[in-house]
PDB file of C-alpha atoms in Angstrom:
ATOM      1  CA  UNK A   1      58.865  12.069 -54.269  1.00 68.00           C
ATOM      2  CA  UNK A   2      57.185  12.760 -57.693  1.00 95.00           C
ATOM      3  CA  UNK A   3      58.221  15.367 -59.810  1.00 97.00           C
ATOM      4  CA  UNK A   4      54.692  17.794 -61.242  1.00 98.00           C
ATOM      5  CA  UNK A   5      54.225  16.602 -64.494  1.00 98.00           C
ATOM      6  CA  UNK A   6      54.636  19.245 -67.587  1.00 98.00           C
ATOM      7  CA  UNK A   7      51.089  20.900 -68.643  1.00 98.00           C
ATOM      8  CA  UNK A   8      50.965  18.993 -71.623  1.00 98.00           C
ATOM      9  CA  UNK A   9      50.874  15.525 -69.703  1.00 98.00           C
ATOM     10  CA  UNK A  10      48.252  17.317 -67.840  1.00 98.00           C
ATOM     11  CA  UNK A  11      45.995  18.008 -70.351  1.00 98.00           C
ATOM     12  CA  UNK A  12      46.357  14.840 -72.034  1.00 98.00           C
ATOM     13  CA  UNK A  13      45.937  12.321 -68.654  1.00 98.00           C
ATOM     14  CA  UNK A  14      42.666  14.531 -68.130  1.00 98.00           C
ATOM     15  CA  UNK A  15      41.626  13.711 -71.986  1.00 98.00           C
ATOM     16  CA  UNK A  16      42.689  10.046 -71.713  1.00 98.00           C
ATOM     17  CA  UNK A  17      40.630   9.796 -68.556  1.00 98.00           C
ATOM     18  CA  UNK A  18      37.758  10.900 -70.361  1.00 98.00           C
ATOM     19  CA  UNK A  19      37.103  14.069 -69.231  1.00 98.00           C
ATOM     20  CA  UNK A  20      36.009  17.794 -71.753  1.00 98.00           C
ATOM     21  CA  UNK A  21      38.740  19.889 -70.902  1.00 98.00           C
ATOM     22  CA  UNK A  22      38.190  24.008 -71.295  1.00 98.00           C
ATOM     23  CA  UNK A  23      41.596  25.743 -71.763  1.00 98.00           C
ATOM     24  CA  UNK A  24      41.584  29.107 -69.794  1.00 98.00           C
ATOM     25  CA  UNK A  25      43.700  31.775 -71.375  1.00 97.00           C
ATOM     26  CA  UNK A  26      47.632  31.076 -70.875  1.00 98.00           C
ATOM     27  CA  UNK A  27      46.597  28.821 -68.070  1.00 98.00           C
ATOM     28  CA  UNK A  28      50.035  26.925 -68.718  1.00 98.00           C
ATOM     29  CA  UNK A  29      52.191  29.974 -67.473  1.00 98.00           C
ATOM     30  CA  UNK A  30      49.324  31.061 -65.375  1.00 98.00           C
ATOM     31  CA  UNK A  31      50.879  30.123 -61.651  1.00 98.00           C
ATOM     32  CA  UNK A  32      52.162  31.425 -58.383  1.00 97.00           C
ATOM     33  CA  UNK A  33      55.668  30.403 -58.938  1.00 97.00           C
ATOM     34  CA  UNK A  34      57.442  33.372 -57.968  1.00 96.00           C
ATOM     35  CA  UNK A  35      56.045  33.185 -54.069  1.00 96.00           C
ATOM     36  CA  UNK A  36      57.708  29.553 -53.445  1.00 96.00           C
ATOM     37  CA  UNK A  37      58.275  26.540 -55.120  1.00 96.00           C
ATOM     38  CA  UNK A  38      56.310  24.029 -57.176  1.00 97.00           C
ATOM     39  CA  UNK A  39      56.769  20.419 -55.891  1.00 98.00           C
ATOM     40  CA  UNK A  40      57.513  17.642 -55.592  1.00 98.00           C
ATOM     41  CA  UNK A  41      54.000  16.685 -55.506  1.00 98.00           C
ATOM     42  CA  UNK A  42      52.536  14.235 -53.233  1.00 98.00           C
ATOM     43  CA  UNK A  43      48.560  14.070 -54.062  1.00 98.00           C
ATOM     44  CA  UNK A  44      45.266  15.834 -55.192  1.00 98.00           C
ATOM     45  CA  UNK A  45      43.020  18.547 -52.683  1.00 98.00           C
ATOM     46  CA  UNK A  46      38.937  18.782 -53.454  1.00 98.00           C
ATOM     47  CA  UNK A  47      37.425  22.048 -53.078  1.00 98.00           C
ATOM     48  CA  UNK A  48      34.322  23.773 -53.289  1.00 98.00           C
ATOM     49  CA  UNK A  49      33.959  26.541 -54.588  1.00 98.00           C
ATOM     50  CA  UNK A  50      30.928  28.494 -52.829  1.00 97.00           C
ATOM     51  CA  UNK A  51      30.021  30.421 -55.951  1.00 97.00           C
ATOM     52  CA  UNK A  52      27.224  29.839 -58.898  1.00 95.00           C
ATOM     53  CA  UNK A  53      27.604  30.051 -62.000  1.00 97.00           C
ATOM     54  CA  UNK A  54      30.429  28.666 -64.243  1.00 98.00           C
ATOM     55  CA  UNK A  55      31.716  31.837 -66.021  1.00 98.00           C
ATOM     56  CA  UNK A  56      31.849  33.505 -62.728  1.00 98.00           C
ATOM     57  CA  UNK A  57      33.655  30.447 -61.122  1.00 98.00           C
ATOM     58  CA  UNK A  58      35.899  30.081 -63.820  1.00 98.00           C
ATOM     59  CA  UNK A  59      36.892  33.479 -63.810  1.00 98.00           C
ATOM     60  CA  UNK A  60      37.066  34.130 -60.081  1.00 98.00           C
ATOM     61  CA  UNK A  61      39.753  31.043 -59.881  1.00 98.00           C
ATOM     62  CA  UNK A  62      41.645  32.245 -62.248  1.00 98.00           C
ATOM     63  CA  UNK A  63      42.034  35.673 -61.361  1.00 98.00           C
ATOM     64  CA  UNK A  64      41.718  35.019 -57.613  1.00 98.00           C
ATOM     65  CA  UNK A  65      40.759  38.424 -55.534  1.00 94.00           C
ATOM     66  CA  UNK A  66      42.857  41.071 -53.603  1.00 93.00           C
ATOM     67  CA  UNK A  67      42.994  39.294 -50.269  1.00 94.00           C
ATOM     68  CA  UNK A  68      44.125  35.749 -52.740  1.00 96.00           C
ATOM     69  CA  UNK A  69      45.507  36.331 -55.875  1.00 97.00           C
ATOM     70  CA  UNK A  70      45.068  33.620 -59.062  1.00 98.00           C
ATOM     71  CA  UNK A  71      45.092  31.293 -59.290  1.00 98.00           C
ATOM     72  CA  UNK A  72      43.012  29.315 -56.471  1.00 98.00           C
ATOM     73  CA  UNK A  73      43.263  25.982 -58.451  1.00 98.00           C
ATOM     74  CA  UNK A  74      44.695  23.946 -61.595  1.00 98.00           C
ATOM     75  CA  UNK A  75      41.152  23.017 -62.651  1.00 98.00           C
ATOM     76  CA  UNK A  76      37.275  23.952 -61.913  1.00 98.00           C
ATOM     77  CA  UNK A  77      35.221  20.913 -62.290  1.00 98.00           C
ATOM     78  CA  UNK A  78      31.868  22.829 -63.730  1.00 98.00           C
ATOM     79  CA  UNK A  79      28.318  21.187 -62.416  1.00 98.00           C
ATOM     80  CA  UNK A  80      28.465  20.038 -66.222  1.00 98.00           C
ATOM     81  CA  UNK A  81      31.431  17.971 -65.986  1.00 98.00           C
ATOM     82  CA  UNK A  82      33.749  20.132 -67.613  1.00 98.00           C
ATOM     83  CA  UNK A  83      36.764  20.694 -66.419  1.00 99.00           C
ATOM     84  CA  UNK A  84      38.209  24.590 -67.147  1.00 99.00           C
ATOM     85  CA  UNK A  85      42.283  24.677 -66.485  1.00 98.00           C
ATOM     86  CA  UNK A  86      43.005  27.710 -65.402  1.00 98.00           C
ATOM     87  CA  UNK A  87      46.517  27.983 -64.247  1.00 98.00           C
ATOM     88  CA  UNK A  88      49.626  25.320 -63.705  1.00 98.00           C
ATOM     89  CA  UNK A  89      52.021  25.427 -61.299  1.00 98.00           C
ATOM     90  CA  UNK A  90      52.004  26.623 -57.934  1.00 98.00           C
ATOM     91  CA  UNK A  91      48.324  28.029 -57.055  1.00 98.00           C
ATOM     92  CA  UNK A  92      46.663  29.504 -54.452  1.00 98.00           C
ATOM     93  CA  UNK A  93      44.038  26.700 -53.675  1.00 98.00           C
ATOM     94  CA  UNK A  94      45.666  24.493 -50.372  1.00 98.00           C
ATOM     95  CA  UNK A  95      47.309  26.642 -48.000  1.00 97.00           C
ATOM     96  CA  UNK A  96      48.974  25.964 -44.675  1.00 98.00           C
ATOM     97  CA  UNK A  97      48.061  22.683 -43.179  1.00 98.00           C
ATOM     98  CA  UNK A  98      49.327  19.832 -41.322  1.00 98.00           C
ATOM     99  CA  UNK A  99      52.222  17.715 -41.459  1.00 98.00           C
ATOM    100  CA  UNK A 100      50.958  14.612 -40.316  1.00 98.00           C
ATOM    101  CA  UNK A 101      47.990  14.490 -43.023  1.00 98.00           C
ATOM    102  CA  UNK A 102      50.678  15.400 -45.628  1.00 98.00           C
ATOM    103  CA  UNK A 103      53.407  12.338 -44.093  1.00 98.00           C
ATOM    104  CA  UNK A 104      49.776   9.771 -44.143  1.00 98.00           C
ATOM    105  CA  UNK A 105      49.340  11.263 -47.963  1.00 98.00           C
ATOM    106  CA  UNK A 106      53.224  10.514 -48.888  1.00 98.00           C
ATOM    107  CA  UNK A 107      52.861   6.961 -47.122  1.00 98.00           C
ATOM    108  CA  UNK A 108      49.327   6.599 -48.256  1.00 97.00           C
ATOM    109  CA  UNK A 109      47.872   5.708 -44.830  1.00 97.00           C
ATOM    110  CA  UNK A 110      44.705   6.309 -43.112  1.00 97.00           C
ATOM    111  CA  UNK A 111      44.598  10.167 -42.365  1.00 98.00           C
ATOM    112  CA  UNK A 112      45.334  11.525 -38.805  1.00 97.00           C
ATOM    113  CA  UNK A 113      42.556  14.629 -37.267  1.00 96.00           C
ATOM    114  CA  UNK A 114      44.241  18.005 -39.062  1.00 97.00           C
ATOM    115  CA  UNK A 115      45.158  19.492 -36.291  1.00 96.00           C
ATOM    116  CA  UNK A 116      47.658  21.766 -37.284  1.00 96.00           C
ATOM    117  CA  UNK A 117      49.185  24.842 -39.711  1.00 97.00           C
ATOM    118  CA  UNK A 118      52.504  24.276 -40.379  1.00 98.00           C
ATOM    119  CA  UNK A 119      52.975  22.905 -44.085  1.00 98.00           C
ATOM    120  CA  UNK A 120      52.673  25.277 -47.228  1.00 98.00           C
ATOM    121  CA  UNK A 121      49.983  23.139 -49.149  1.00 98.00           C
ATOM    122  CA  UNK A 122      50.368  25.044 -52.106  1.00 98.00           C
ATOM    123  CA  UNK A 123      53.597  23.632 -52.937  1.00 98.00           C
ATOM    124  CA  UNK A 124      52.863  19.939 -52.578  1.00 98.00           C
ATOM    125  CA  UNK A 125      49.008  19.053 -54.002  1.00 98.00           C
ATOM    126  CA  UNK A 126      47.184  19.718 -57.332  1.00 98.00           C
ATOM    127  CA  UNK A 127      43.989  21.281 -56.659  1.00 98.00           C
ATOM    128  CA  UNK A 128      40.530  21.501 -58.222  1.00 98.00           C
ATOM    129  CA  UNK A 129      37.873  23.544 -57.677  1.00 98.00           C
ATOM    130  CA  UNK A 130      34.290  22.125 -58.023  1.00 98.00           C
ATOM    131  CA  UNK A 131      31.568  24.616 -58.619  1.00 98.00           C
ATOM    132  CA  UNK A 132      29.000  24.267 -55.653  1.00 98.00           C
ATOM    133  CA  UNK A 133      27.576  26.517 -53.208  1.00 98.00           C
ATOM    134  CA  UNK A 134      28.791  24.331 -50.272  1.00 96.00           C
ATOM    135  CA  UNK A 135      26.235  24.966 -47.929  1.00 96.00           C
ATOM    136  CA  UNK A 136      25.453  20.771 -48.126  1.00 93.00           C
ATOM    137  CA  UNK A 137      22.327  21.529 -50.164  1.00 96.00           C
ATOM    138  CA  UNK A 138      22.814  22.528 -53.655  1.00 98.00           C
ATOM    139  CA  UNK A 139      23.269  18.939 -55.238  1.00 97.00           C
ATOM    140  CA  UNK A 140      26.245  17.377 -56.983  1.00 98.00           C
ATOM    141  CA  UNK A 141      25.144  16.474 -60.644  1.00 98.00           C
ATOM    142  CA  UNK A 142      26.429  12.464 -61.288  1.00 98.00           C
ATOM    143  CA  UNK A 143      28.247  14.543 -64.606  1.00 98.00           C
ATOM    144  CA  UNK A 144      30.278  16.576 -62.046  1.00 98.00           C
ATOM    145  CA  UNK A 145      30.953  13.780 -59.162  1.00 98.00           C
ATOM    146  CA  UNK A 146      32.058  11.448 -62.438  1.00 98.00           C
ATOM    147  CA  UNK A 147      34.545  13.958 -63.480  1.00 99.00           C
ATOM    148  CA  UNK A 148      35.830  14.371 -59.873  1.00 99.00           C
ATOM    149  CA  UNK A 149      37.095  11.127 -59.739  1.00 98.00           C
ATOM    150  CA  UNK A 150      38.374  10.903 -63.092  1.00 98.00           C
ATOM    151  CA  UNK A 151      40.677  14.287 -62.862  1.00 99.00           C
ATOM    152  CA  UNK A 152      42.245  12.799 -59.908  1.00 98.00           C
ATOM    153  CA  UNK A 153      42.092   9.300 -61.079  1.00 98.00           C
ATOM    154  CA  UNK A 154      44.250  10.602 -63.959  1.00 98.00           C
ATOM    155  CA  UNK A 155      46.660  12.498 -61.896  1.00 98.00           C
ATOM    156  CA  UNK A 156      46.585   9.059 -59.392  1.00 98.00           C
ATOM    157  CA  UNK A 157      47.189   7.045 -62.552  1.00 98.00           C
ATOM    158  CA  UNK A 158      50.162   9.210 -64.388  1.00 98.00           C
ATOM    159  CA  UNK A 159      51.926   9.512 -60.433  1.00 98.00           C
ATOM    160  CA  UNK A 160      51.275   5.445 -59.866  1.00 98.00           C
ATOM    161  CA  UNK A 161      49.255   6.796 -56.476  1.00 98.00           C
ATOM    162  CA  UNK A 162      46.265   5.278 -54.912  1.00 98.00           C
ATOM    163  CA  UNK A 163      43.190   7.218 -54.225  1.00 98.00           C
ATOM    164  CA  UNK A 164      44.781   7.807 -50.841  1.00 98.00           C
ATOM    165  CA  UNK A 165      46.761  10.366 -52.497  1.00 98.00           C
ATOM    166  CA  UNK A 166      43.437  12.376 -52.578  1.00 98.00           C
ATOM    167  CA  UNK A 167      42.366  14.585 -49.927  1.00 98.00           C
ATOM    168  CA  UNK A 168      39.810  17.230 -49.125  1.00 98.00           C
ATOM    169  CA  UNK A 169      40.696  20.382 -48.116  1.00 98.00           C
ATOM    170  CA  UNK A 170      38.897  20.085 -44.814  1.00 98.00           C
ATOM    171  CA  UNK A 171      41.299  16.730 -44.258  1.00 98.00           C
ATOM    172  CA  UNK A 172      44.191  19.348 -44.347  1.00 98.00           C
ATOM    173  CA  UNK A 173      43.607  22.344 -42.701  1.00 97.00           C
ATOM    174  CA  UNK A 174      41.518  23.309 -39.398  1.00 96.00           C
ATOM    175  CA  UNK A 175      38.197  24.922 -39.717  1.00 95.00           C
ATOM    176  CA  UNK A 176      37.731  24.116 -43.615  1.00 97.00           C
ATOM    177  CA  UNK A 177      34.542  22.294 -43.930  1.00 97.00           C
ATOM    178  CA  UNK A 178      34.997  21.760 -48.633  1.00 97.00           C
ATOM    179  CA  UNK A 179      34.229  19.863 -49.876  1.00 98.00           C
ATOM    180  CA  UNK A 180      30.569  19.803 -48.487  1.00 97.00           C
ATOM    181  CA  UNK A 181      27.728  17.252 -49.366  1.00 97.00           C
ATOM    182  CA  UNK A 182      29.731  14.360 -50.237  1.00 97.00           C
ATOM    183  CA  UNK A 183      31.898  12.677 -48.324  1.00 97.00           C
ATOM    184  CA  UNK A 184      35.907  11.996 -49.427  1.00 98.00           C
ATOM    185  CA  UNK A 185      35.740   8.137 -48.374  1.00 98.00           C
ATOM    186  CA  UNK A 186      32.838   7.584 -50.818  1.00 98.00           C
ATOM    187  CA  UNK A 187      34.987   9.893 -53.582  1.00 98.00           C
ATOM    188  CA  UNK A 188      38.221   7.897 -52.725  1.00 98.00           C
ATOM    189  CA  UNK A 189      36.171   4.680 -53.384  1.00 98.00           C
ATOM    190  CA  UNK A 190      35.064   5.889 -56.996  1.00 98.00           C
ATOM    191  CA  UNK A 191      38.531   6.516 -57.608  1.00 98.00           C
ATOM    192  CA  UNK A 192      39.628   3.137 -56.378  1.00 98.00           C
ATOM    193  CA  UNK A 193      37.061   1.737 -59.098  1.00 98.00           C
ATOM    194  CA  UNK A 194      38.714   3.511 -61.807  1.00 98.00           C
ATOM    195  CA  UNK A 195      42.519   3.069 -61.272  1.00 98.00           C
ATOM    196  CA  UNK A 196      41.298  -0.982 -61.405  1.00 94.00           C
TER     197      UNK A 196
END
């Protein structure tokens, strides 16, 4: 059971990874606190975010839209590399998935089929959104894939988790298919490389 860690060991394990970092407004005390709670915190979710452009991205995670308020992640990993932080704290990015994924997260096991709703998401991962149109054509820059694996090889490495701590969000809930045109084994085995 891992306590989130405060924004400013955020900020700083993404900069000691190696990673730009793009503050977004009062993305600190930018969060969705008031609908549930905040941890503990068991692993990372990678999203796409079907959108172009990185000022539109940026800004549509952060503010979210009327159906799914702001914000929908921590971070948006830009096609460039950058990563924009956008809010901190509970966000709007996992939603309701299943219990067994989470318990193979928490034990960092092999992941069961997602199969199920019944686990508020929101509460337990980080979550970054990676600007792609997730239709398993428009590429993944090396840049972007890079910084991937080091935003969650620096949440991995402050939490002492193994990239089995990192999921996709279609290994959590039924029907999600992000994120599309890489596949998580091959991003959990970049992250292996770097927490060596």
């Amino acid at each position: 059971m891992a306590a989130p860690m405060s924004a400013d060991r955020f900020i700083n394990a993404l900069r000691n990874e190696g990673l730009t970092v793009v503050e977004v407004g009062a993305w600190r005390t930018h969060n969705r606190n008031h609908k549930g709670p905040w941890g503990p915190v068991h692993g990372v979710m990678i999203h796409h975010t079907v959108t172009r452009g990185t000022p539109y991205t940026v800004e549509l995670c952060r503010q979210g839209y009327s159906a799914l308020p702001g914000p929908l992640c921590h971070g948006v990993i830009a096609k460039d590399g950058r990563v924009h932080l956008v809010g901190y704290g509970r966000a709007n990015h996992a939603g309701a998935g299943d219990s067994d994924v989470l318990a193979a997260v928490i034990a960092e096991k092999r992941l069961p089929p997602d199969n199920e709703t019944d686990t508020d998401g929101n509460r337990y991962f980080y979550g970054f959104e990676c600007e792609n149109l997730g239709d398993g054509e428009d590429p993944w820059p090396a840049v972007q894939l890079d910084a991937i694996a080091r935003a969650a090889a620096a949440i991995c490495r402050h939490h002492r988790w193994t990239a089995r701590s990192v999921i996709g969000h279609r290994e959590w809930q039924p029907g999600k298919v992000d994120p599309r045109g890489f596949t998580m084994d091959s991003m959990r085995d970049r992250i292996s490389e770097r927490l060596k």
